[in-house]
Coordinates of C-alpha atoms (C1' of nucleotides) in Angstrom, one line a residue:
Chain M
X1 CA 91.1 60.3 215.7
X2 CA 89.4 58.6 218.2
X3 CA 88.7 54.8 218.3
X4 CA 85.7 54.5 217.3
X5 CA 84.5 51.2 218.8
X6 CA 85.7 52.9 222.2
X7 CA 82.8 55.5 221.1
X8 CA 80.3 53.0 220.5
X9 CA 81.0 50.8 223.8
X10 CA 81.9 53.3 225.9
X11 CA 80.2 56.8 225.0
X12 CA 79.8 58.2 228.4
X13 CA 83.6 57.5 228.7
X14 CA 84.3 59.7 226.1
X15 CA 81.8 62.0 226.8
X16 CA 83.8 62.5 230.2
X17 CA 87.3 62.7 229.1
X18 CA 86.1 65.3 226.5
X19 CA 84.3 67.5 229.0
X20 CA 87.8 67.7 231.1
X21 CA 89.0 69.5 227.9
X22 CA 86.2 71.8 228.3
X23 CA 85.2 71.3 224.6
X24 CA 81.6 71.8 223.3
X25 CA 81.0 68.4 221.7
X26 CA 78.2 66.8 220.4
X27 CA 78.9 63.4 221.0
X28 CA 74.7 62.3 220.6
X29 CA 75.4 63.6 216.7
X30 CA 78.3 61.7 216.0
X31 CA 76.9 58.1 217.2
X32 CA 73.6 58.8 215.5
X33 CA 75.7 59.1 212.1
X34 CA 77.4 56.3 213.0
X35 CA 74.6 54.4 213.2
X36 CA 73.6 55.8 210.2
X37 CA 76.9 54.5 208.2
X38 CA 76.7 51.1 209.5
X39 CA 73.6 50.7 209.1
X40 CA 73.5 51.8 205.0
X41 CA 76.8 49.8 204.4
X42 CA 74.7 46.6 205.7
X43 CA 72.5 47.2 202.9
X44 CA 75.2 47.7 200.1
X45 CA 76.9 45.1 201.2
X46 CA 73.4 42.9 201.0
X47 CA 73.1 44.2 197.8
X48 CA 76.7 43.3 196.2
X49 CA 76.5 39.6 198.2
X50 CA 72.9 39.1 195.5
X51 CA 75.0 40.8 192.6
X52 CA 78.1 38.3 193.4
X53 CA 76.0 35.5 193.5
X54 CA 74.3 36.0 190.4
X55 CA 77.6 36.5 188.6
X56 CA 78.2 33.3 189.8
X57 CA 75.3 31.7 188.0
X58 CA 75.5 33.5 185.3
X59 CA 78.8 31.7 184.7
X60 CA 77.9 28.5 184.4
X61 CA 75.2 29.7 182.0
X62 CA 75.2 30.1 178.2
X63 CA 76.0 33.4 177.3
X64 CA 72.7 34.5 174.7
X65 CA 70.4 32.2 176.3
X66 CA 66.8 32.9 177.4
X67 CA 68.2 32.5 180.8
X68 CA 71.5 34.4 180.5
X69 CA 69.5 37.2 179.1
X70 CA 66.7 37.0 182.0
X71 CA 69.2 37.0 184.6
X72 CA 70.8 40.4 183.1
X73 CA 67.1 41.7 183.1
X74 CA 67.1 41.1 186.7
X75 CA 70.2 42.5 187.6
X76 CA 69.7 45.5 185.8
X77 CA 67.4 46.6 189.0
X78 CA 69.6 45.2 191.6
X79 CA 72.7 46.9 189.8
X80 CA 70.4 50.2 189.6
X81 CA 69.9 50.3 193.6
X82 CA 73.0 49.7 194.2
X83 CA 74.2 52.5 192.6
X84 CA 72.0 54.9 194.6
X85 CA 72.7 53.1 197.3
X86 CA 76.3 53.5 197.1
X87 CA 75.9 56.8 196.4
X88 CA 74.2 57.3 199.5
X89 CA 76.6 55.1 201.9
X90 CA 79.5 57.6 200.4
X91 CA 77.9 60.6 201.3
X92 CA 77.0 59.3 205.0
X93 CA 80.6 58.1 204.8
X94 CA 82.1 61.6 204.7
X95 CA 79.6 62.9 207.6
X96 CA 81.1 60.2 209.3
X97 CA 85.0 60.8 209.0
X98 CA 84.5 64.4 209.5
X99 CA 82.3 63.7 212.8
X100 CA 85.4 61.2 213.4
X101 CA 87.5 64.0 212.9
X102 CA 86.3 66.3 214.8
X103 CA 86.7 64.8 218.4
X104 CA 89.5 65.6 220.2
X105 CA 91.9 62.9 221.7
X106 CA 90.8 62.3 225.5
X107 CA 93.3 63.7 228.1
X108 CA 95.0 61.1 230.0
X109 CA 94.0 60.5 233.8
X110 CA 97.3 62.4 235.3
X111 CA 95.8 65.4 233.6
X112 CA 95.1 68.2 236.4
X113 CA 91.7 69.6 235.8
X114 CA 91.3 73.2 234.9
X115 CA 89.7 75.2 232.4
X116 CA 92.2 78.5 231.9
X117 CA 96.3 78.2 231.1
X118 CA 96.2 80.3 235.2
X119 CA 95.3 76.6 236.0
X120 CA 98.0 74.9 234.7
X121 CA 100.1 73.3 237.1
X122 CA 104.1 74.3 238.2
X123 CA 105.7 70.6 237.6
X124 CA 109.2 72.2 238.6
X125 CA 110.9 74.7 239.0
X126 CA 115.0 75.3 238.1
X127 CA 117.6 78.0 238.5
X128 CA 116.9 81.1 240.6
X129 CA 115.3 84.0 239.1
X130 CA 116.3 86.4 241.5
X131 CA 120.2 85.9 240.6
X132 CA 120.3 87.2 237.1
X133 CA 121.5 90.8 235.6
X134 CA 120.8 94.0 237.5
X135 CA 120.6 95.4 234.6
X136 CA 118.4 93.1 232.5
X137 CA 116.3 94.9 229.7
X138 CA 113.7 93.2 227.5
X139 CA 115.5 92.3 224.7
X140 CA 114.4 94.9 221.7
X141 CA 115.5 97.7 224.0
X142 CA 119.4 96.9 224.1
X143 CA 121.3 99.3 222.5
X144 CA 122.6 98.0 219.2
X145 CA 119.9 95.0 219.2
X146 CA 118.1 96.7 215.3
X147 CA 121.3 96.2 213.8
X148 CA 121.9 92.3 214.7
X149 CA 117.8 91.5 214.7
X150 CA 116.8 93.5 211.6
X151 CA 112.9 94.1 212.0
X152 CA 112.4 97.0 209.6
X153 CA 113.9 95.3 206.9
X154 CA 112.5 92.2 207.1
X155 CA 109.0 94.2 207.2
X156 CA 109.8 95.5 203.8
X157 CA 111.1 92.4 202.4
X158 CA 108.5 90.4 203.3
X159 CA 105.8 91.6 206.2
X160 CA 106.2 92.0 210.2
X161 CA 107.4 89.0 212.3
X162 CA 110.1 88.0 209.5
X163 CA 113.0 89.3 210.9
X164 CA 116.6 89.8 208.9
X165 CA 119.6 87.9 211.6
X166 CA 122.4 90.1 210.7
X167 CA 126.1 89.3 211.5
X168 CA 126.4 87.8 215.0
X169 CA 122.4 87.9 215.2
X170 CA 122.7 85.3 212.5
X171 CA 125.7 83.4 213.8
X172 CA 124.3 82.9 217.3
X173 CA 120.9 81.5 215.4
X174 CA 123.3 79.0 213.8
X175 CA 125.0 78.2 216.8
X176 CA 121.8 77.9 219.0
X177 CA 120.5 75.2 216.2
X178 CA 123.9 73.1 216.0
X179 CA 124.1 72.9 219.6
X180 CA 120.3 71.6 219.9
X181 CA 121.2 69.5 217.3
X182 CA 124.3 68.2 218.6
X183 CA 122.8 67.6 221.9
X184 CA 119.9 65.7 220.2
X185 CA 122.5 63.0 218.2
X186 CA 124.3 62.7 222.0
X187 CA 120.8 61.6 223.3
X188 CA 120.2 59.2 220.5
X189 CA 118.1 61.2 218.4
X190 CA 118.6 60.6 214.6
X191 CA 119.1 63.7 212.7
X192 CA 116.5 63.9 209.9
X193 CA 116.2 67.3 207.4
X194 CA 112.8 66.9 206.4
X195 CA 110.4 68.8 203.6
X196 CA 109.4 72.0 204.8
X197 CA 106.2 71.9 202.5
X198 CA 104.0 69.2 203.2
X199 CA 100.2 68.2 201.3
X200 CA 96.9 68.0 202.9
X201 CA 96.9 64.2 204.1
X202 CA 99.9 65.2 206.3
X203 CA 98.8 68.3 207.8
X204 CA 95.3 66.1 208.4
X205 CA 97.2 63.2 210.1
X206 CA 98.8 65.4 212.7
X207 CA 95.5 67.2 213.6
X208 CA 96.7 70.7 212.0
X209 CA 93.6 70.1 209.3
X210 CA 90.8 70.4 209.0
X211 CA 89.6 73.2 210.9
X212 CA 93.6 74.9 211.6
X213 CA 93.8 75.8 208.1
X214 CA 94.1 79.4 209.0
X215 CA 97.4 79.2 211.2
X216 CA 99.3 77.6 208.4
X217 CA 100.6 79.2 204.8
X218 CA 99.2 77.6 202.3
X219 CA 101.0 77.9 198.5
X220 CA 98.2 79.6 195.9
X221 CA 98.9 76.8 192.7
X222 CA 99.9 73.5 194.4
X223 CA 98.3 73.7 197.5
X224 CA 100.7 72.7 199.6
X225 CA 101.4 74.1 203.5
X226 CA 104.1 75.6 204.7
X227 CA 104.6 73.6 207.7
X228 CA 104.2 75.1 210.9
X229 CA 107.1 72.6 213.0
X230 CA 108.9 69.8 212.0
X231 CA 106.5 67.8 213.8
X232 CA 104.4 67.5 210.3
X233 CA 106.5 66.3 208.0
X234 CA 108.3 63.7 210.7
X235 CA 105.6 62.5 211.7
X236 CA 104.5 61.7 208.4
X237 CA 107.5 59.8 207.7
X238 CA 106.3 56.6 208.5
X239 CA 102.7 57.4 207.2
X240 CA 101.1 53.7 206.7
X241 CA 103.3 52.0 207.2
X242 CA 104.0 48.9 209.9
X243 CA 107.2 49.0 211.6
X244 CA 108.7 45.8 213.4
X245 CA 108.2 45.7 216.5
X246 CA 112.0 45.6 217.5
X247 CA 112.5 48.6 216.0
X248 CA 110.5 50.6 218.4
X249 CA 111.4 53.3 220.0
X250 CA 112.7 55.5 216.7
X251 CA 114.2 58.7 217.9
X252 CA 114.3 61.1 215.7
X253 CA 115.1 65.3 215.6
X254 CA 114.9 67.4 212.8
X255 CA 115.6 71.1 212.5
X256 CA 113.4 73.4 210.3
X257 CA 112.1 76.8 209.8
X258 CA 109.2 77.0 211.0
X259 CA 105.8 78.9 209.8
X260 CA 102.7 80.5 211.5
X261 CA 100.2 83.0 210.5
X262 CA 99.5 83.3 214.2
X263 CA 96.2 85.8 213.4
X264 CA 95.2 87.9 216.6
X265 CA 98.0 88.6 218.4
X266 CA 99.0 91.8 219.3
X267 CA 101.0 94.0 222.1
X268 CA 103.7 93.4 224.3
X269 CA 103.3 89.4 223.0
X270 CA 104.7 90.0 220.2
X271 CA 106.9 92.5 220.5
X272 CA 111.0 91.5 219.5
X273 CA 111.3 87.9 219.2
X274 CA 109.2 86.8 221.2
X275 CA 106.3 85.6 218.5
X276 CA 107.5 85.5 214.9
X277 CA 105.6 84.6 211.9
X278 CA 109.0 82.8 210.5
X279 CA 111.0 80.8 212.9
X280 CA 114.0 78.2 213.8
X281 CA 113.5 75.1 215.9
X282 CA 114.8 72.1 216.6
X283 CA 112.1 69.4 217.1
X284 CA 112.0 65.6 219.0
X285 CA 110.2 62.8 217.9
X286 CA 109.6 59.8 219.3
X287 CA 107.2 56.4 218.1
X288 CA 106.7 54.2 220.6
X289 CA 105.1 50.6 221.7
X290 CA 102.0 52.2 223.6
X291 CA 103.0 50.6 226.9
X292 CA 105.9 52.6 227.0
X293 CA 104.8 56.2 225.7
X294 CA 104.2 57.8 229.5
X295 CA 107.9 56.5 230.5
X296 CA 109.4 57.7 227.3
X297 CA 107.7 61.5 227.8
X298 CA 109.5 61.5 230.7
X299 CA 112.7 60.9 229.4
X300 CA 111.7 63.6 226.1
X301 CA 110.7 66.3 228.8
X302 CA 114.2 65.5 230.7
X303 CA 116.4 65.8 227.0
X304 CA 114.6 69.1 226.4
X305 CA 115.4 70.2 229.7
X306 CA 118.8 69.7 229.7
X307 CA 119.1 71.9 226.9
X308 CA 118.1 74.8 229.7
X309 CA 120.2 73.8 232.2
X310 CA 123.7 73.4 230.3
X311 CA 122.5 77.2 228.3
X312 CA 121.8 78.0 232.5
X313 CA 118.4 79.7 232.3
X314 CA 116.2 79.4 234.5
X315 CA 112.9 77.9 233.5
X316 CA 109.8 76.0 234.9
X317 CA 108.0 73.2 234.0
X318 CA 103.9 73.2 233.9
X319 CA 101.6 70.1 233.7
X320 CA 99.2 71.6 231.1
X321 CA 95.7 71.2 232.4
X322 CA 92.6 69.5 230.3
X323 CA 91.3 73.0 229.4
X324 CA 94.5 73.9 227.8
X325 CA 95.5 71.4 226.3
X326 CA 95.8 71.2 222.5
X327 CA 92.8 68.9 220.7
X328 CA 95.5 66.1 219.8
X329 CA 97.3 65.8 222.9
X330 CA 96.4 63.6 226.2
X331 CA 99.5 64.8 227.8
X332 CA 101.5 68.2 227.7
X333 CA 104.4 69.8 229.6
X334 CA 105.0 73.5 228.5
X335 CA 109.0 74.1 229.2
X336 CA 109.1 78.2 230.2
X337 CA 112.2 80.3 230.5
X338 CA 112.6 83.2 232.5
X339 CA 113.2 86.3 230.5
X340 CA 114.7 88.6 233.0
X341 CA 114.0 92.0 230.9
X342 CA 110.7 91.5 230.7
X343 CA 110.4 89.8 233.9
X344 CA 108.2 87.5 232.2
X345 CA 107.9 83.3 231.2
X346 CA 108.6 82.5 227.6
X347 CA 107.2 79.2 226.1
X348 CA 110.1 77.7 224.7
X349 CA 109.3 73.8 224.2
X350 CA 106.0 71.6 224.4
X351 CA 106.4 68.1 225.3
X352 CA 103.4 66.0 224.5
X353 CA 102.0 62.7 224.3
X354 CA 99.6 61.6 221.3
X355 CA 99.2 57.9 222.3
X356 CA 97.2 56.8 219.2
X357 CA 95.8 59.6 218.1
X358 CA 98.1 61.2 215.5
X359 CA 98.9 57.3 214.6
X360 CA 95.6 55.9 213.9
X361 CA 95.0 59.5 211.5
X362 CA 98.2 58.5 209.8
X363 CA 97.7 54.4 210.1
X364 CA 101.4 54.1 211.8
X365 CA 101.3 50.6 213.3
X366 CA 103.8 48.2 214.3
X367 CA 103.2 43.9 214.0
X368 CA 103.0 42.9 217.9
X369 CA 104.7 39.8 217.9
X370 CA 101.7 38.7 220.6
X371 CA 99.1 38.9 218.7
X372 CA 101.1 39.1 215.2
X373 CA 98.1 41.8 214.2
X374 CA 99.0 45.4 213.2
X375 CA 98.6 47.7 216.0
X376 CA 98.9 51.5 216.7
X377 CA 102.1 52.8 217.7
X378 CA 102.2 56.1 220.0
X379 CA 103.4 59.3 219.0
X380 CA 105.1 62.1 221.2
X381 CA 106.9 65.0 220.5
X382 CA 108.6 68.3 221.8
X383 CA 110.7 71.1 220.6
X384 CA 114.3 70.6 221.4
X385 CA 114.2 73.9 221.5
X386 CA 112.5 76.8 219.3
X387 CA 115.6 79.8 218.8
X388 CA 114.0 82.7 219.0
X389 CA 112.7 83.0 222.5
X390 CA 116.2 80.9 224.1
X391 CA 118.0 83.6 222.4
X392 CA 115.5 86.5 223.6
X393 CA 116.7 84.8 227.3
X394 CA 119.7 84.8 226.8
X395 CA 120.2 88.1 225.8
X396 CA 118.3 89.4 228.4
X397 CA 119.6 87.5 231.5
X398 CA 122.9 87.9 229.9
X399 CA 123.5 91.5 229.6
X400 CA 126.5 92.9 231.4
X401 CA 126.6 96.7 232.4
X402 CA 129.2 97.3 229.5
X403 CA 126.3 96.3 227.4
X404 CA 127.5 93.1 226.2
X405 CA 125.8 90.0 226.4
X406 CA 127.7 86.9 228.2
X407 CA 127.4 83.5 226.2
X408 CA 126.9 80.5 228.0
X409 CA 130.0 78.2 228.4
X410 CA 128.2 75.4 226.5
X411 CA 127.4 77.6 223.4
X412 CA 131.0 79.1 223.7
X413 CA 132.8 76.5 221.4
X414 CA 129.3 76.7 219.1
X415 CA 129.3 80.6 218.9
X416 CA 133.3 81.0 219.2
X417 CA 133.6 83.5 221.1
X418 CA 132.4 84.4 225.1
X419 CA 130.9 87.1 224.6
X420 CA 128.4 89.0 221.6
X421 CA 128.9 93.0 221.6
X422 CA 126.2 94.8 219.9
X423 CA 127.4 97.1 217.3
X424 CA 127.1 100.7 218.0
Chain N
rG1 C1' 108.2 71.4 180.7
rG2 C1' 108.3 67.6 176.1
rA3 C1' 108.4 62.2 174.4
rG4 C1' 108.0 57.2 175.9
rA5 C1' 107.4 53.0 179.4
rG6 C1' 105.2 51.5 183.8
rG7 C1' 102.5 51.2 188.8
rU8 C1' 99.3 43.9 191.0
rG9 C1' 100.1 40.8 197.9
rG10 C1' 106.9 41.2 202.2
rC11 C1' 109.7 40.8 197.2
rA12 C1' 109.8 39.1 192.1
rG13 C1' 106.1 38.3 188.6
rA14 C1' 101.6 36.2 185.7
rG15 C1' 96.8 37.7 184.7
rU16 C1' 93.6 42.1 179.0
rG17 C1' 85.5 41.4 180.7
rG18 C1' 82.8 36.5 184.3
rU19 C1' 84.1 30.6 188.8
rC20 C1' 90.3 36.3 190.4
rG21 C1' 91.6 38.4 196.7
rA22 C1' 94.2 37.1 192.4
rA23 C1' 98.6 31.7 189.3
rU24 C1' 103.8 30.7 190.0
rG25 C1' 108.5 31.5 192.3
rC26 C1' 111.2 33.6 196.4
rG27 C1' 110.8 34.9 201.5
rC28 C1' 108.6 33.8 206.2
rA29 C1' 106.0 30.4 210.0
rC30 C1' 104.8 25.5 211.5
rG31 C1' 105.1 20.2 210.7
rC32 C1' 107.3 15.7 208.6
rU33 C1' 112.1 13.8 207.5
rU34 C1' 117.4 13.9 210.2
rG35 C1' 122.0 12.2 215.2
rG36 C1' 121.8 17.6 213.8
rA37 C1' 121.4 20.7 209.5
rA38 C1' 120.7 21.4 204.3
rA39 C1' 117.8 19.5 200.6
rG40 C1' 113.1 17.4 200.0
rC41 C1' 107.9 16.9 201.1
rG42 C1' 103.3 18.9 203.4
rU43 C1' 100.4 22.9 205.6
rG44 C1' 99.9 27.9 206.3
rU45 C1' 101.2 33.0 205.4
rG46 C1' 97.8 40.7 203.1
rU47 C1' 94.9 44.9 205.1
rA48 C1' 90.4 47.0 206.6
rG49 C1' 85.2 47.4 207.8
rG50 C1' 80.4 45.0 209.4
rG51 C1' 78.2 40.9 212.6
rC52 C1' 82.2 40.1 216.5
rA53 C1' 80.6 33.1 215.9
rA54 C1' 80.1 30.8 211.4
rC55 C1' 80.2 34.3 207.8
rC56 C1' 79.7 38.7 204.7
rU57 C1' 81.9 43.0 202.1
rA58 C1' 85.8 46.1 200.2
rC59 C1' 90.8 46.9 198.5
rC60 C1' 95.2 45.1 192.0
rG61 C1' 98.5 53.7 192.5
rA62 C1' 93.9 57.4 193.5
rG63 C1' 89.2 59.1 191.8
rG64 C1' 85.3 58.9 188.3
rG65 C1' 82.8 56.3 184.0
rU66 C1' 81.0 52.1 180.8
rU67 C1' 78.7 47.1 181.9
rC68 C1' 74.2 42.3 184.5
rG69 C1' 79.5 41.8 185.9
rA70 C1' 86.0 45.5 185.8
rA71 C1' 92.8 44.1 188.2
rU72 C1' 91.3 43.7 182.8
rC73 C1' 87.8 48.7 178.6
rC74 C1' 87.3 54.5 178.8
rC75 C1' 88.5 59.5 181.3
rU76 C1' 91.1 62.6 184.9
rC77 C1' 94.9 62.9 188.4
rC78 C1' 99.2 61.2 191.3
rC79 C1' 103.8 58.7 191.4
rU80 C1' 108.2 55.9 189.4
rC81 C1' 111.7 54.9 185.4
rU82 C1' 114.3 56.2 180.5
rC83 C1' 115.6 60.0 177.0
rC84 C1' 115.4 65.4 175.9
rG85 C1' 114.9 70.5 177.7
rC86 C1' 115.7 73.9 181.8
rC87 C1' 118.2 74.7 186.3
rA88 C1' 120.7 75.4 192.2

RNA sequence: GGAGAGGUGGCAGAGUGGUCGAAUGCGCACGCUUGGAAAGCGUGUGUAGGGCAACCUACCGAGGGUUCGAAUCCCUCCCUCUCCGCCA
């Protein structure tokens, strides 16, 4: 959510920033309602002033008196209006916070213009591409791969994109997420194991509802989501709350499955691992005093890299433009490895700063010791990493002509062994 | 899941229809006192919205209702605790 006295004051402002994130937005409609709202809650709050002060008198009167009992004749009206007036002011109320929630967060100034992900920026590039296995295939065609990454099973279990990891398929999962984890606690990340099933409120804070409700399971009796990264639920941990202001920045990680419905994908985008709808990741979170949160997604873009460079695969780094970047975000690096079978760029993390807005959804404030007022912290966060696709690199740039596939020296003591053989 | 008790400001805890945004204590901040400190005394100390100044309004778990008027009465829901049941 937006600030909204930055909307009043500053419209064309937001107007601008909006239109980099190539967003229809009808930012006209959302001032007129909240000119509306302020202007109907000056009336009920006339309205309740008159009913306070009559109270008041009719205090100090005698309760059954000519007086007493003209006074309630009175107030009868005024109590009637209000009624319909507040009825009113509540309706306007809910046009209002769903206009509120509808804008998007305003990309921040570093933000390279562009409308399509082809205008995304390369931040940096690592590693050389050109080095890896001769003979590299895309993952799902190694010999031996259905029997560690069981697809057809997990199809009849539960539906496509739910994969059975069988034996060392499973093992290598576990030792991808303990060293992300690991690596996370090194870099001063606390390790939190969060609720994988979060409510409405929480989903709403982090900008997943209203309006995503479609990319997220939702349970049939309880209504609760099945949340689609860690982000939710950690996030949420500090949910209205006001933190000291010494205590800033937290660092936290969590690892969790996570869940996305994912409709209208199809092809070669989804084939293997590459999109599942179940999957494992390790995610980053940081809260932060707002004059720090461009320095500290520095730092979070730099532990998630790190990951890639001690597993060795080569990746890149893009400076997501305004067109494609997410409606919460003002600031997003997409981390890519190169998957050498497919000779294509796999999305592996997404560093991103929310500044305020996740924060002022979810009223996470700390007490500035300036001003000794509440104010809003910021929020940024990025996978640290997301299994699947590391492991769909690795297996690719990894394969060795005796169809093997060579682990990297830093998962060795994770995995236990150098190397993973497929069985026949 | 069943029975019971309860949810009030940073914490504890009063308040059962009207002058209650809410006593009191603790904590915290500032001041007085002191060589310094403690004690003592005094003052202050929630959040949000609107005007953006005085001020006004809202909030006593959440939502609805009754009433001229609700922290207080009624209904629904949520949560916590105790006991029982079930269970990894």
């Amino acid at each position: 959510m937006l600030d909204p006295k930055l909307l009043r004051e500053s419209p064309d402002l937001v107007r601008a920033a909006i239109q980099k994130k190539h967003l229809e937005v009808d930012i006209d409609a959302v001032l007129s309602v909240d000119a509306a709202w302020r202007s109907r809650l000056h009336d009920v709050e006339t309205l309740r002033s008159r009913q306070k002060a009559a109270n008041n008198e009719m205090v100090a009167l005698k309760k059954g008196s000519p007086e007493f009992i003209a006074k309630v004749g009175e107030m009868k009206a005024v109590s009637a209006e209000v009624k319909q007036r507040e009825a009113e002011l509540a309706e306007i109320e809910t046009a209002w916070r769903q206009a509120m929630l509808s804008l998007p967060n305003l990309p921040h100034s570093s933000v390279p213009e562009g409308r399509t992900p082809e205008q995304n920026a390369v931040f940096s590039s690592h590693g050389n591409i050109d080095a890896l296995s001769p003979v590299a295939k895309a993952h799902w065609e190694i010999p031996g791969f259905d029997h560690l990454f069981d697809f057809g099973r997990g199809a009849k279990v539960t539906g496509a994109g739910f994969p059975f990891y069988v034996g060392d398929g499973a093992r290598l999962v576990r030792a991808l997420l303990n060293f992300f984890l690991e690596e996370a606690a090194a870099a001063g990340y606390l390790e939190v194991s969060p609720p994988i099933l979060v409510n409405a409120a929480s989903a709403t804070a982090t900008g997943q509802l209203p309006d995503k409700e479609g990319q997220m399971y939702e349970t049939a009796v309880d209504h609760l989501y099945a949340v689609p990264t860690a982000e939710v639920p950690l996030t949420n941990f500090f949910r209205d709350e006001i933190l000291a202001e010494e205590s800033l920045p937290v660092h936290r990680c969590a690892y969790t499955p996570c869940f996305r419905r994912e409709a209208g994908s199809y092809g070669k985008d989804v084939r293997g691992l590459n999109r599942l709808h179940q999957f494992d990741k390790v995610e980053l979170l940081k809260w932060v005093h707002p004059s720090q949160s461009y320095v500290e997604l520095d730092l979070l873009r730099d532990d998630a890299e790190r990951l890639l460079r001690k597993l060795e695969l080569p990746y890149r780094v893009l400076l997501m433009c305004g067109g494609d970047l997410g409606f919460a975000q003002a600031k997003k690096y997409d981390l890519e490895v190169w998957a050498a079978g497919q000779k294509r760029w796999l999305e592996v993390s997404s560093c991103s700063n929310f500044e305020a807005f996740q924060a002022r959804r979810a009223q996470i404030r700390y007490r500035s010791r300036e001003t000794g007022k509440p104010e809003l912290v910021h929020t940024l966060n990025g996978s640290g990493l997301a299994v699947p696709r590391v492991l769909a690199a690795i297996l690719e740039n990894n394969l060795q002509p005796d169809g093997s596939v060579r682990i990297p020296t830093a998962l060795v003591r994770f995995f236990g062994r150098d190397h993973l053989r497929f069985p026949a």
